[in-house]
Amino acid sequence: DAGVTQSPTHLIKTRGQQVTLRCSPISGHKSVSWYQQVLGQGPQFIFQYYEKEERGRGNFPDRFSARQFPNYSSELNVNALLLGDSALYLCASSLATYDTGELFFGEGSRLTVL
Amino acid sequence: AQSVTQLDSQVPVFEEAPVELRCNYSSSVSVYLFWYVQYPNQGLQLLLKYLSGSTLVKGINGFEAEFNKSQTSFHLRKPSVHISDTAEYFCAVKQLTGGGNKLTFGTGTQLKVEL
C-alpha cells in the first residue's frame, strides 16, 4: 500500500510569492495534519483537517491556509512568502481525529524562499 | 499547553555500545508519548509509543523506552547500536483528549554512531 505522498518534493520561491503544497493520505485515512520543520528544529503543528473540516490550528499567521478535499487529500497554501518560511513541510495522515495519535508522515516538501 | 525537552542535541556513540536519549515533558493534562526517527531527507517514522499500561514499551529496531510519571520523563534506550541507527530522534506528546491529533515535538537529538 502507498504511504503518504507529498508534492512537490523540492521547490524554490522568492519573497512575496505564493506556494501550494499537496498531500495524499494513506488509503482509508480521513485525517490530515500539516507540520513545519525548520532546519535544526522539531516539527511544529500548523493544521489538522478531518472530514474536510479544520479540527486544529497552530500558532501560524493567516498567510497559512489549508483545505481538505472529498477524497481526503489536502493542500497547504502559504501567501506572501517570507525568508523564514523556508522549511520542510510535512504532511501526516491518520485514521481519525480522536484515535491514539499515531501519525504516518510523508517525506515532505522542502521549500526554499530566496 | 505541553512542552517537550530533549536535553541532548547530539549524542555520539560507538557501534555496539548502549545509548540513552533523554526526553522530559511538561503538561497540565494527561498525555500520550511517542518517539519518532527521521533519517536524512526523509519524513518521520514511529519508533514506539506509550498509551497506558506497562511503563516499559518496546518498539521497532530494538529500541525501548520507559515512562516515568513522577519525573515526567520518557527516555529512549537501545542496548547495542548499529551504524544504521544514525539519525535524528524526536520525542513527542499528544493530549489524551481535546487536542485532536496535534503532536508537540521536542527539538530532536542527533544520534551519530561511529565505528
Coordinates of N, CA and C in Angstrom, one line a residue:
Chain A
D1 N 0.8 -1.2 0.0 CA 0.0 0.0 0.0 C 0.9 1.2 0.0
A2 N 0.4 2.3 -0.7 CA 1.2 3.5 -0.8 C 1.1 4.2 0.5
G3 N 2.2 4.9 0.9 CA 2.2 5.7 2.1 C 1.6 7.1 1.8
V4 N 1.9 8.0 2.7 CA 1.6 9.4 2.5 C 2.5 10.0 1.4
T5 N 1.9 10.6 0.4 CA 2.6 11.2 -0.7 C 2.5 12.7 -0.7
Q6 N 3.6 13.3 -1.0 CA 3.6 14.8 -1.0 C 4.2 15.3 -2.3
S7 N 3.7 16.4 -2.8 CA 4.3 17.1 -3.9 C 4.2 18.6 -3.8
P8 N 5.2 19.3 -4.4 CA 6.4 18.8 -5.0 C 7.4 18.4 -3.8
T9 N 8.5 17.7 -4.2 CA 9.4 17.4 -3.1 C 10.4 18.5 -2.8
H10 N 10.7 19.3 -3.8 CA 11.5 20.5 -3.6 C 11.0 21.6 -4.4
L11 N 11.1 22.8 -3.9 CA 10.7 24.0 -4.7 C 11.4 25.2 -4.1
I12 N 11.6 26.2 -5.0 CA 12.3 27.4 -4.7 C 11.4 28.6 -5.1
K13 N 11.1 29.5 -4.2 CA 10.3 30.6 -4.4 C 11.0 31.9 -4.0
T14 N 10.5 33.0 -4.4 CA 11.1 34.3 -3.9 C 10.1 35.0 -3.0
R15 N 10.6 35.9 -2.2 CA 9.8 36.6 -1.2 C 8.6 37.2 -1.9
G16 N 7.5 37.1 -1.2 CA 6.2 37.7 -1.7 C 5.4 36.8 -2.6
Q17 N 6.0 35.7 -3.1 CA 5.2 34.8 -3.9 C 4.3 33.9 -3.0
Q18 N 3.5 33.1 -3.7 CA 2.6 32.2 -3.0 C 3.0 30.7 -3.4
V19 N 2.7 29.8 -2.5 CA 3.0 28.4 -2.8 C 1.9 27.5 -2.4
T20 N 1.7 26.4 -3.1 CA 0.7 25.4 -2.8 C 1.4 24.1 -2.7
L21 N 1.2 23.4 -1.6 CA 1.8 22.1 -1.3 C 0.6 21.1 -1.3
R22 N 0.9 19.9 -1.8 CA -0.2 18.9 -1.9 C 0.2 17.6 -1.1
C23 N -0.9 16.9 -0.6 CA -0.7 15.7 0.2 C -1.8 14.8 -0.1
S24 N -1.4 13.5 -0.3 CA -2.4 12.4 -0.4 C -2.2 11.5 0.7
P25 N -3.2 11.3 1.5 CA -3.1 10.4 2.7 C -3.1 8.9 2.4
I26 N -2.7 8.1 3.3 CA -2.8 6.7 3.2 C -4.3 6.3 2.9
S27 N -4.6 5.4 2.0 CA -5.9 5.0 1.7 C -6.7 4.6 3.0
G28 N -7.9 5.2 3.1 CA -8.7 4.9 4.3 C -8.5 5.9 5.5
H29 N -7.4 6.7 5.4 CA -7.2 7.7 6.4 C -8.0 8.9 6.1
K30 N -8.7 9.4 7.1 CA -9.6 10.6 6.9 C -9.0 11.9 7.5
S31 N -8.0 11.8 8.3 CA -7.4 13.0 8.9 C -6.0 13.3 8.3
V32 N -5.8 14.6 8.0 CA -4.5 15.0 7.5 C -4.1 16.2 8.4
S33 N -2.8 16.2 8.7 CA -2.2 17.2 9.5 C -1.0 17.8 8.8
W34 N -0.7 19.0 9.0 CA 0.5 19.7 8.4 C 1.4 20.2 9.5
Y35 N 2.7 20.0 9.2 CA 3.7 20.4 10.2 C 4.8 21.2 9.4
Q36 N 5.4 22.2 10.1 CA 6.5 22.9 9.5 C 7.8 22.5 10.3
Q37 N 8.8 22.1 9.6 CA 10.1 21.7 10.3 C 11.2 22.6 9.8
V38 N 11.6 23.6 10.6 CA 12.7 24.5 10.2 C 14.0 23.7 10.6
L39 N 15.0 24.0 9.8 CA 16.3 23.3 9.9 C 16.8 23.3 11.4
G40 N 17.0 22.1 11.9 CA 17.6 22.1 13.3 C 16.5 22.1 14.4
Q41 N 15.2 22.1 14.0 CA 14.2 22.1 15.0 C 13.2 20.9 14.8
G42 N 12.4 20.7 15.8 CA 11.4 19.7 15.7 C 10.2 20.3 14.9
P43 N 9.4 19.4 14.3 CA 8.2 19.8 13.6 C 7.2 20.6 14.5
Q44 N 6.6 21.6 13.9 CA 5.6 22.5 14.5 C 4.3 22.3 13.8
F45 N 3.3 22.1 14.6 CA 1.9 21.8 14.1 C 1.3 23.1 13.5
I46 N 0.8 22.9 12.2 CA 0.2 24.0 11.5 C -1.3 23.8 11.5
F47 N -1.8 22.7 11.0 CA -3.2 22.5 10.8 C -3.5 21.0 11.0
Q48 N -4.8 20.7 11.4 CA -5.3 19.4 11.2 C -6.7 19.5 10.5
Y49 N -7.0 18.6 9.6 CA -8.3 18.5 8.9 C -8.8 17.1 9.1
Y50 N -10.1 17.0 9.3 CA -10.8 15.7 9.4 C -12.1 15.9 8.7
E51 N -12.4 15.0 7.8 CA -13.7 15.0 7.1 C -13.9 16.5 6.5
K52 N -12.9 17.0 6.0 CA -13.0 18.3 5.3 C -13.1 19.5 6.2
E53 N -13.1 19.3 7.5 CA -13.3 20.4 8.4 C -12.0 20.6 9.2
E54 N -11.7 21.9 9.5 CA -10.5 22.2 10.3 C -10.8 21.8 11.7
R55 N -9.9 21.0 12.3 CA -10.0 20.5 13.6 C -9.0 21.0 14.6
G56 N -8.0 21.7 14.0 CA -7.0 22.3 14.9 C -6.1 23.2 14.1
R57 N -5.6 24.3 14.7 CA -4.7 25.2 14.1 C -3.6 25.6 15.0
G58 N -2.4 25.6 14.5 CA -1.3 26.0 15.4 C -1.1 27.5 15.3
N59 N 0.0 28.0 15.9 CA 0.3 29.4 16.1 C 1.0 29.9 14.8
F60 N 0.3 30.0 13.7 CA 0.8 30.5 12.5 C 0.0 31.6 12.0
P61 N 0.6 32.5 11.2 CA -0.2 33.7 10.7 C -1.2 33.3 9.7
D62 N -2.1 34.2 9.4 CA -3.2 34.0 8.4 C -2.7 33.7 7.0
R63 N -1.4 34.0 6.8 CA -0.9 33.7 5.4 C -0.9 32.2 5.1
F64 N -1.0 31.4 6.2 CA -1.1 30.0 6.0 C -2.5 29.6 6.0
S65 N -2.9 28.8 5.0 CA -4.3 28.2 4.9 C -4.2 26.8 4.4
A66 N -5.2 26.1 4.6 CA -5.3 24.7 4.1 C -6.7 24.3 3.8
R67 N -6.9 23.2 3.1 CA -8.2 22.7 2.9 C -8.0 21.2 2.6
Q68 N -9.1 20.5 2.8 CA -9.2 19.0 2.5 C -10.3 18.7 1.5
F69 N -10.0 17.9 0.6 CA -11.0 17.6 -0.5 C -11.8 16.3 -0.1
P70 N -12.9 16.1 -0.9 CA -13.7 14.9 -0.6 C -13.0 13.6 -0.6
N71 N -11.9 13.5 -1.4 CA -11.1 12.3 -1.4 C -10.0 12.2 -0.3
Y72 N -10.1 13.2 0.6 CA -9.3 13.3 1.8 C -7.9 13.8 1.5
S73 N -7.5 14.1 0.3 CA -6.3 14.8 0.0 C -6.3 16.2 0.5
S74 N -5.2 16.8 0.6 CA -5.2 18.2 1.2 C -4.1 19.1 0.5
E75 N -4.4 20.4 0.6 CA -3.4 21.4 0.1 C -3.1 22.3 1.3
L76 N -1.9 22.7 1.3 CA -1.4 23.8 2.2 C -1.0 25.0 1.3
N77 N -1.5 26.1 1.6 CA -1.2 27.3 0.9 C -0.5 28.3 1.8
V78 N 0.5 28.9 1.3 CA 1.2 30.0 2.0 C 1.4 31.2 1.1
N79 N 0.8 32.3 1.5 CA 0.9 33.6 0.7 C 2.0 34.5 1.2
A80 N 2.3 35.4 0.4 CA 3.3 36.5 0.8 C 4.5 35.9 1.5
L81 N 5.2 35.0 0.8 CA 6.3 34.2 1.4 C 7.4 35.1 2.0
L82 N 7.9 34.7 3.2 CA 9.0 35.3 3.8 C 10.2 34.4 3.9
L83 N 11.3 35.0 4.1 CA 12.5 34.1 4.1 C 12.4 33.0 5.2
G84 N 11.7 33.4 6.3 CA 11.5 32.5 7.4 C 10.6 31.3 7.2
D85 N 9.9 31.4 6.0 CA 9.0 30.3 5.7 C 9.8 29.1 5.1
S86 N 11.1 29.3 4.8 CA 11.9 28.2 4.3 C 12.0 27.1 5.3
A87 N 11.6 25.9 4.9 CA 11.4 24.8 5.8 C 11.0 23.5 5.1
L88 N 11.0 22.4 5.8 CA 10.5 21.2 5.3 C 9.0 21.1 5.8
Y89 N 8.1 21.0 4.9 CA 6.7 20.9 5.2 C 6.2 19.4 5.2
L90 N 5.8 18.9 6.3 CA 5.4 17.5 6.4 C 3.9 17.4 6.5
C91 N 3.5 16.4 5.8 CA 2.0 16.1 5.9 C 2.0 14.7 6.6
A92 N 1.0 14.5 7.5 CA 0.8 13.3 8.2 C -0.7 12.9 8.1
S93 N -0.9 11.6 8.0 CA -2.3 11.2 8.0 C -2.6 10.2 9.1
S94 N -3.8 10.1 9.5 CA -4.2 9.1 10.5 C -5.7 8.7 10.2
L95 N -6.1 7.6 10.9 CA -7.4 7.1 10.6 C -8.5 8.1 11.0
A96 N -8.4 8.7 12.1 CA -9.4 9.6 12.6 C -8.8 10.7 13.4
T97 N -9.6 11.5 14.0 CA -9.1 12.6 14.8 C -9.0 12.3 16.2
Y98 N -9.7 11.3 16.7 CA -9.8 11.0 18.1 C -9.0 9.7 18.5
D99 N -8.2 9.2 17.5 CA -7.5 8.0 17.8 C -6.3 8.2 18.7
T100 N -5.5 7.2 18.8 CA -4.4 7.3 19.8 C -3.2 8.0 19.2
G101 N -3.4 8.7 18.2 CA -2.4 9.7 17.8 C -1.3 9.2 16.9
E102 N -1.4 8.0 16.4 CA -0.3 7.5 15.5 C -0.4 8.2 14.2
L103 N 0.5 9.0 13.9 CA 0.5 9.7 12.6 C 1.5 9.1 11.7
F104 N 1.2 9.0 10.4 CA 2.1 8.5 9.4 C 2.5 9.6 8.5
F105 N 3.8 9.9 8.5 CA 4.3 11.1 7.8 C 4.8 10.8 6.4
G106 N 4.6 11.8 5.5 CA 5.2 11.7 4.2 C 6.7 12.2 4.3
E107 N 7.3 12.2 3.1 CA 8.7 12.6 3.1 C 8.9 14.1 3.1
G108 N 7.9 14.8 2.9 CA 7.9 16.3 3.0 C 8.1 17.0 1.7
S109 N 7.8 18.3 1.7 CA 8.1 19.2 0.6 C 9.1 20.3 1.2
R110 N 10.3 20.3 0.6 CA 11.3 21.3 1.1 C 11.1 22.6 0.3
L111 N 10.8 23.6 1.0 CA 10.6 24.9 0.4 C 11.7 25.8 0.8
T112 N 12.3 26.4 -0.2 CA 13.4 27.4 -0.1 C 12.9 28.8 -0.6
V113 N 12.9 29.8 0.3 CA 12.5 31.1 -0.1 C 13.7 32.0 -0.2
L114 N 13.9 32.6 -1.4 CA 15.1 33.5 -1.6 C 14.7 34.9 -1.6
Chain B
A1 N -1.3 23.6 27.8 CA -0.2 23.5 26.8 C 0.8 22.5 27.3
Q2 N 1.5 21.9 26.3 CA 2.5 21.0 26.6 C 3.8 21.5 26.0
S3 N 4.9 20.9 26.6 CA 6.2 21.2 26.0 C 7.1 20.0 26.2
V4 N 8.1 19.8 25.3 CA 9.0 18.7 25.4 C 10.4 19.1 25.3
T5 N 11.2 18.6 26.2 CA 12.6 19.0 26.3 C 13.5 17.8 26.0
Q6 N 14.3 17.9 25.0 CA 15.3 16.9 24.7 C 16.6 17.5 25.1
L7 N 17.2 17.0 26.1 CA 18.3 17.6 26.7 C 19.6 17.6 25.9
D8 N 19.8 16.6 25.0 CA 21.0 16.4 24.3 C 20.7 16.7 22.8
S9 N 21.4 17.7 22.2 CA 21.2 17.9 20.8 C 21.9 16.9 19.9
Q10 N 23.1 16.4 20.4 CA 23.8 15.4 19.7 C 24.3 14.4 20.7
V11 N 24.3 13.1 20.3 CA 24.9 12.0 21.1 C 25.7 11.2 20.2
P12 N 27.1 11.2 20.4 CA 27.9 10.3 19.6 C 28.1 9.1 20.4
V13 N 28.2 7.9 19.7 CA 28.3 6.7 20.4 C 29.0 5.7 19.4
F14 N 29.8 4.8 20.0 CA 30.4 3.8 19.1 C 29.5 2.6 18.9
E15 N 29.7 2.0 17.7 CA 28.8 0.9 17.3 C 28.9 -0.2 18.4
E16 N 27.8 -0.9 18.7 CA 27.6 -1.9 19.6 C 27.6 -1.4 21.1
A17 N 27.7 -0.2 21.3 CA 27.6 0.4 22.6 C 26.1 0.7 22.9
P18 N 25.8 0.8 24.2 CA 24.4 1.1 24.6 C 24.2 2.7 24.4
V19 N 23.0 3.1 24.3 CA 22.7 4.5 24.2 C 21.4 4.8 24.9
E20 N 21.3 6.0 25.4 CA 20.1 6.6 26.0 C 19.9 8.0 25.5
L21 N 18.7 8.2 25.0 CA 18.3 9.6 24.5 C 17.3 10.1 25.5
R22 N 17.5 11.3 26.1 CA 16.6 11.7 27.1 C 15.5 12.6 26.6
C23 N 14.4 12.5 27.3 CA 13.2 13.3 27.0 C 12.4 13.6 28.2
N24 N 12.2 14.8 28.5 CA 11.3 15.3 29.6 C 10.1 16.1 29.0
Y25 N 9.0 16.0 29.6 CA 7.8 16.7 29.1 C 7.1 17.5 30.3
S26 N 6.4 18.5 29.8 CA 5.6 19.2 30.8 C 4.2 19.3 30.2
S27 N 3.2 19.0 31.0 CA 1.8 19.1 30.6 C 0.8 19.2 31.8
S28 N -0.2 20.0 31.6 CA -1.2 20.2 32.6 C -2.3 19.1 32.5
V29 N -2.2 18.3 31.5 CA -3.2 17.2 31.3 C -2.5 16.0 30.9
S30 N -3.2 14.8 31.0 CA -2.6 13.6 30.7 C -2.2 13.5 29.2
V31 N -1.1 12.8 28.9 CA -0.7 12.8 27.5 C -0.3 11.4 27.1
Y32 N -0.3 11.2 25.8 CA 0.4 10.0 25.2 C 1.8 10.5 24.8
L33 N 2.7 9.5 24.7 CA 4.1 9.8 24.5 C 4.6 9.0 23.3
F34 N 5.5 9.6 22.5 CA 5.9 9.0 21.3 C 7.4 9.3 21.1
W35 N 8.1 8.3 20.4 CA 9.4 8.6 19.8 C 9.3 8.4 18.3
Y36 N 9.8 9.3 17.5 CA 9.9 9.2 16.1 C 11.4 9.3 15.7
V37 N 11.7 8.7 14.5 CA 13.0 8.7 14.0 C 12.9 9.4 12.6
Q38 N 13.9 10.2 12.3 CA 14.0 10.8 11.0 C 15.4 10.6 10.3
Y39 N 15.4 9.8 9.3 CA 16.6 9.6 8.5 C 16.8 10.7 7.6
P40 N 18.0 11.0 7.1 CA 18.3 12.1 6.3 C 17.4 12.2 5.1
N41 N 16.8 13.4 4.8 CA 16.0 13.6 3.7 C 14.7 12.8 3.6
Q42 N 14.3 12.4 4.8 CA 13.1 11.6 4.9 C 12.1 12.2 5.9
G43 N 10.9 11.6 5.9 CA 9.9 12.0 6.9 C 10.1 11.3 8.2
L44 N 9.1 11.4 9.1 CA 9.3 10.8 10.4 C 8.7 9.4 10.4
Q45 N 9.3 8.5 11.1 CA 8.8 7.1 11.3 C 8.6 6.9 12.8
L46 N 7.5 6.3 13.1 CA 7.2 6.0 14.5 C 8.1 4.8 15.0
L47 N 8.8 5.1 16.1 CA 9.6 4.0 16.8 C 8.8 3.3 17.8
L48 N 8.1 4.0 18.7 CA 7.3 3.4 19.7 C 6.4 4.5 20.3
K49 N 5.5 4.0 21.1 CA 4.5 4.9 21.8 C 4.1 4.3 23.1
Y50 N 3.8 5.2 24.1 CA 3.2 4.9 25.3 C 1.8 5.4 25.4
L51 N 0.8 4.5 25.6 CA -0.6 5.0 25.7 C -1.1 4.8 27.1
S52 N -0.8 3.6 27.6 CA -1.2 3.2 29.0 C -0.6 1.9 29.3
G53 N -0.8 1.4 30.6 CA -0.3 0.1 31.0 C 1.1 0.1 31.4
S54 N 1.8 -1.0 31.0 CA 3.2 -1.1 31.3 C 4.1 0.1 31.0
T55 N 4.9 0.5 31.9 CA 5.7 1.7 31.6 C 6.9 1.5 30.7
L56 N 7.2 0.2 30.5 CA 8.3 -0.1 29.6 C 7.7 -0.5 28.2
V57 N 8.0 0.2 27.2 CA 7.4 -0.1 25.9 C 8.5 -0.4 24.9
K58 N 8.3 -1.4 24.1 CA 9.3 -1.8 23.1 C 8.8 -1.4 21.7
G59 N 9.8 -1.0 20.9 CA 9.5 -0.5 19.6 C 10.2 -1.3 18.5
I60 N 10.3 -0.6 17.4 CA 11.0 -1.3 16.3 C 12.5 -1.1 16.4
N61 N 13.2 -1.9 15.7 CA 14.7 -1.8 15.6 C 15.4 -2.0 16.9
G62 N 14.8 -2.7 17.9 CA 15.4 -2.9 19.1 C 15.4 -1.8 20.2
F63 N 14.6 -0.7 19.9 CA 14.5 0.4 20.8 C 13.5 0.1 21.8
E64 N 13.6 0.7 23.0 CA 12.6 0.6 24.1 C 12.7 2.0 24.8
A65 N 11.6 2.2 25.5 CA 11.5 3.5 26.3 C 10.7 3.2 27.6
E66 N 11.1 4.0 28.6 CA 10.4 3.8 29.9 C 9.7 5.1 30.3
F67 N 8.4 5.0 30.6 CA 7.7 6.2 31.0 C 7.8 6.3 32.5
N68 N 8.2 7.5 33.0 CA 8.3 7.7 34.4 C 7.4 8.9 34.7
K69 N 6.3 8.7 35.3 CA 5.3 9.8 35.5 C 5.8 10.8 36.6
S70 N 6.4 10.3 37.6 CA 6.9 11.2 38.7 C 8.0 12.1 38.2
Q71 N 8.8 11.7 37.3 CA 9.9 12.5 36.7 C 9.5 13.1 35.4
T72 N 8.3 12.9 35.0 CA 7.8 13.3 33.6 C 8.8 13.1 32.6
S73 N 9.3 11.9 32.5 CA 10.3 11.5 31.5 C 9.9 10.3 30.7
F74 N 10.5 10.2 29.5 CA 10.3 9.1 28.6 C 11.5 8.9 27.8
H75 N 12.5 8.4 28.4 CA 13.9 8.2 27.8 C 13.9 7.0 26.9
L76 N 14.6 7.1 25.8 CA 14.7 6.1 24.8 C 16.0 5.4 25.0
R77 N 16.0 4.0 24.8 CA 17.3 3.3 25.0 C 17.4 2.2 24.0
K78 N 18.7 1.8 23.7 CA 19.0 0.7 22.9 C 20.2 0.1 23.5
P79 N 20.2 -1.2 23.7 CA 21.4 -1.9 24.4 C 22.6 -2.0 23.5
S80 N 22.5 -2.0 22.2 CA 23.6 -2.1 21.3 C 23.2 -1.4 19.9
V81 N 23.9 -0.3 19.6 CA 23.5 0.4 18.4 C 24.3 -0.1 17.2
H82 N 23.7 0.2 16.1 CA 24.3 -0.1 14.8 C 24.5 1.2 14.0
I83 N 25.4 1.1 13.0 CA 25.7 2.3 12.2 C 24.4 2.8 11.6
S84 N 23.5 1.9 11.2 CA 22.2 2.3 10.6 C 21.3 3.0 11.5
D85 N 21.6 3.1 12.8 CA 20.8 3.9 13.7 C 21.1 5.4 13.7
T86 N 22.1 5.7 13.0 CA 22.4 7.2 12.8 C 21.3 7.9 12.2
A87 N 20.7 8.9 12.9 CA 19.5 9.6 12.5 C 19.2 10.6 13.6
E88 N 18.1 11.4 13.3 CA 17.6 12.3 14.2 C 16.4 11.7 14.9
Y89 N 16.3 11.9 16.3 CA 15.3 11.2 17.0 C 14.4 12.3 17.7
F90 N 13.1 12.2 17.6 CA 12.2 13.2 18.2 C 11.3 12.6 19.2
C91 N 11.2 13.2 20.3 CA 10.2 12.8 21.3 C 9.0 13.7 21.1
A92 N 7.8 13.2 21.3 CA 6.6 14.0 21.1 C 5.5 13.6 22.1
V93 N 4.6 14.5 22.4 CA 3.4 14.2 23.3 C 2.2 14.6 22.6
K94 N 1.1 14.0 23.0 CA -0.3 14.3 22.5 C -1.2 14.3 23.6
Q95 N -2.1 15.3 23.7 CA -3.1 15.3 24.8 C -4.1 14.1 24.6
L96 N -4.5 13.5 25.7 CA -5.4 12.3 25.7 C -6.7 12.8 25.1
T97 N -7.2 14.0 25.5 CA -8.5 14.5 25.0 C -8.4 15.9 24.6
G98 N -9.1 16.3 23.6 CA -9.3 17.7 23.3 C -8.2 18.3 22.4
G99 N -7.2 17.6 22.1 CA -6.1 18.2 21.3 C -6.1 17.7 19.9
G100 N -7.2 16.9 19.5 CA -7.2 16.4 18.2 C -6.0 15.5 18.0
N101 N -5.4 15.6 16.8 CA -4.2 14.8 16.6 C -2.9 15.6 16.7
K102 N -2.9 16.7 17.4 CA -1.8 17.6 17.5 C -0.7 17.0 18.3
L103 N 0.5 16.8 17.7 CA 1.7 16.4 18.4 C 2.6 17.6 18.7
T104 N 3.1 17.6 19.9 CA 4.1 18.6 20.3 C 5.4 17.9 20.3
F105 N 6.4 18.4 19.5 CA 7.7 17.7 19.4 C 8.8 18.5 20.2
G106 N 9.8 17.7 20.6 CA 11.0 18.3 21.1 C 11.9 18.8 19.9
T107 N 13.0 19.3 20.3 CA 13.9 19.8 19.2 C 14.8 18.8 18.6
G108 N 14.7 17.6 19.1 CA 15.4 16.5 18.4 C 16.8 16.2 19.0
T109 N 17.2 15.0 18.9 CA 18.6 14.5 19.3 C 19.2 13.8 18.1
Q110 N 20.4 14.3 17.6 CA 21.1 13.7 16.5 C 21.9 12.6 17.1
L111 N 21.6 11.3 16.8 CA 22.4 10.2 17.2 C 23.4 9.9 16.1
K112 N 24.7 9.9 16.4 CA 25.7 9.6 15.5 C 26.5 8.4 15.9
V113 N 26.4 7.3 15.2 CA 27.0 6.0 15.6 C 28.3 5.9 14.8
E114 N 29.4 5.7 15.5 CA 30.8 5.6 14.9 C 31.3 4.3 15.0
L115 N 32.2 3.9 14.1 CA 32.9 2.6 14.1 C 34.0 2.6 15.2

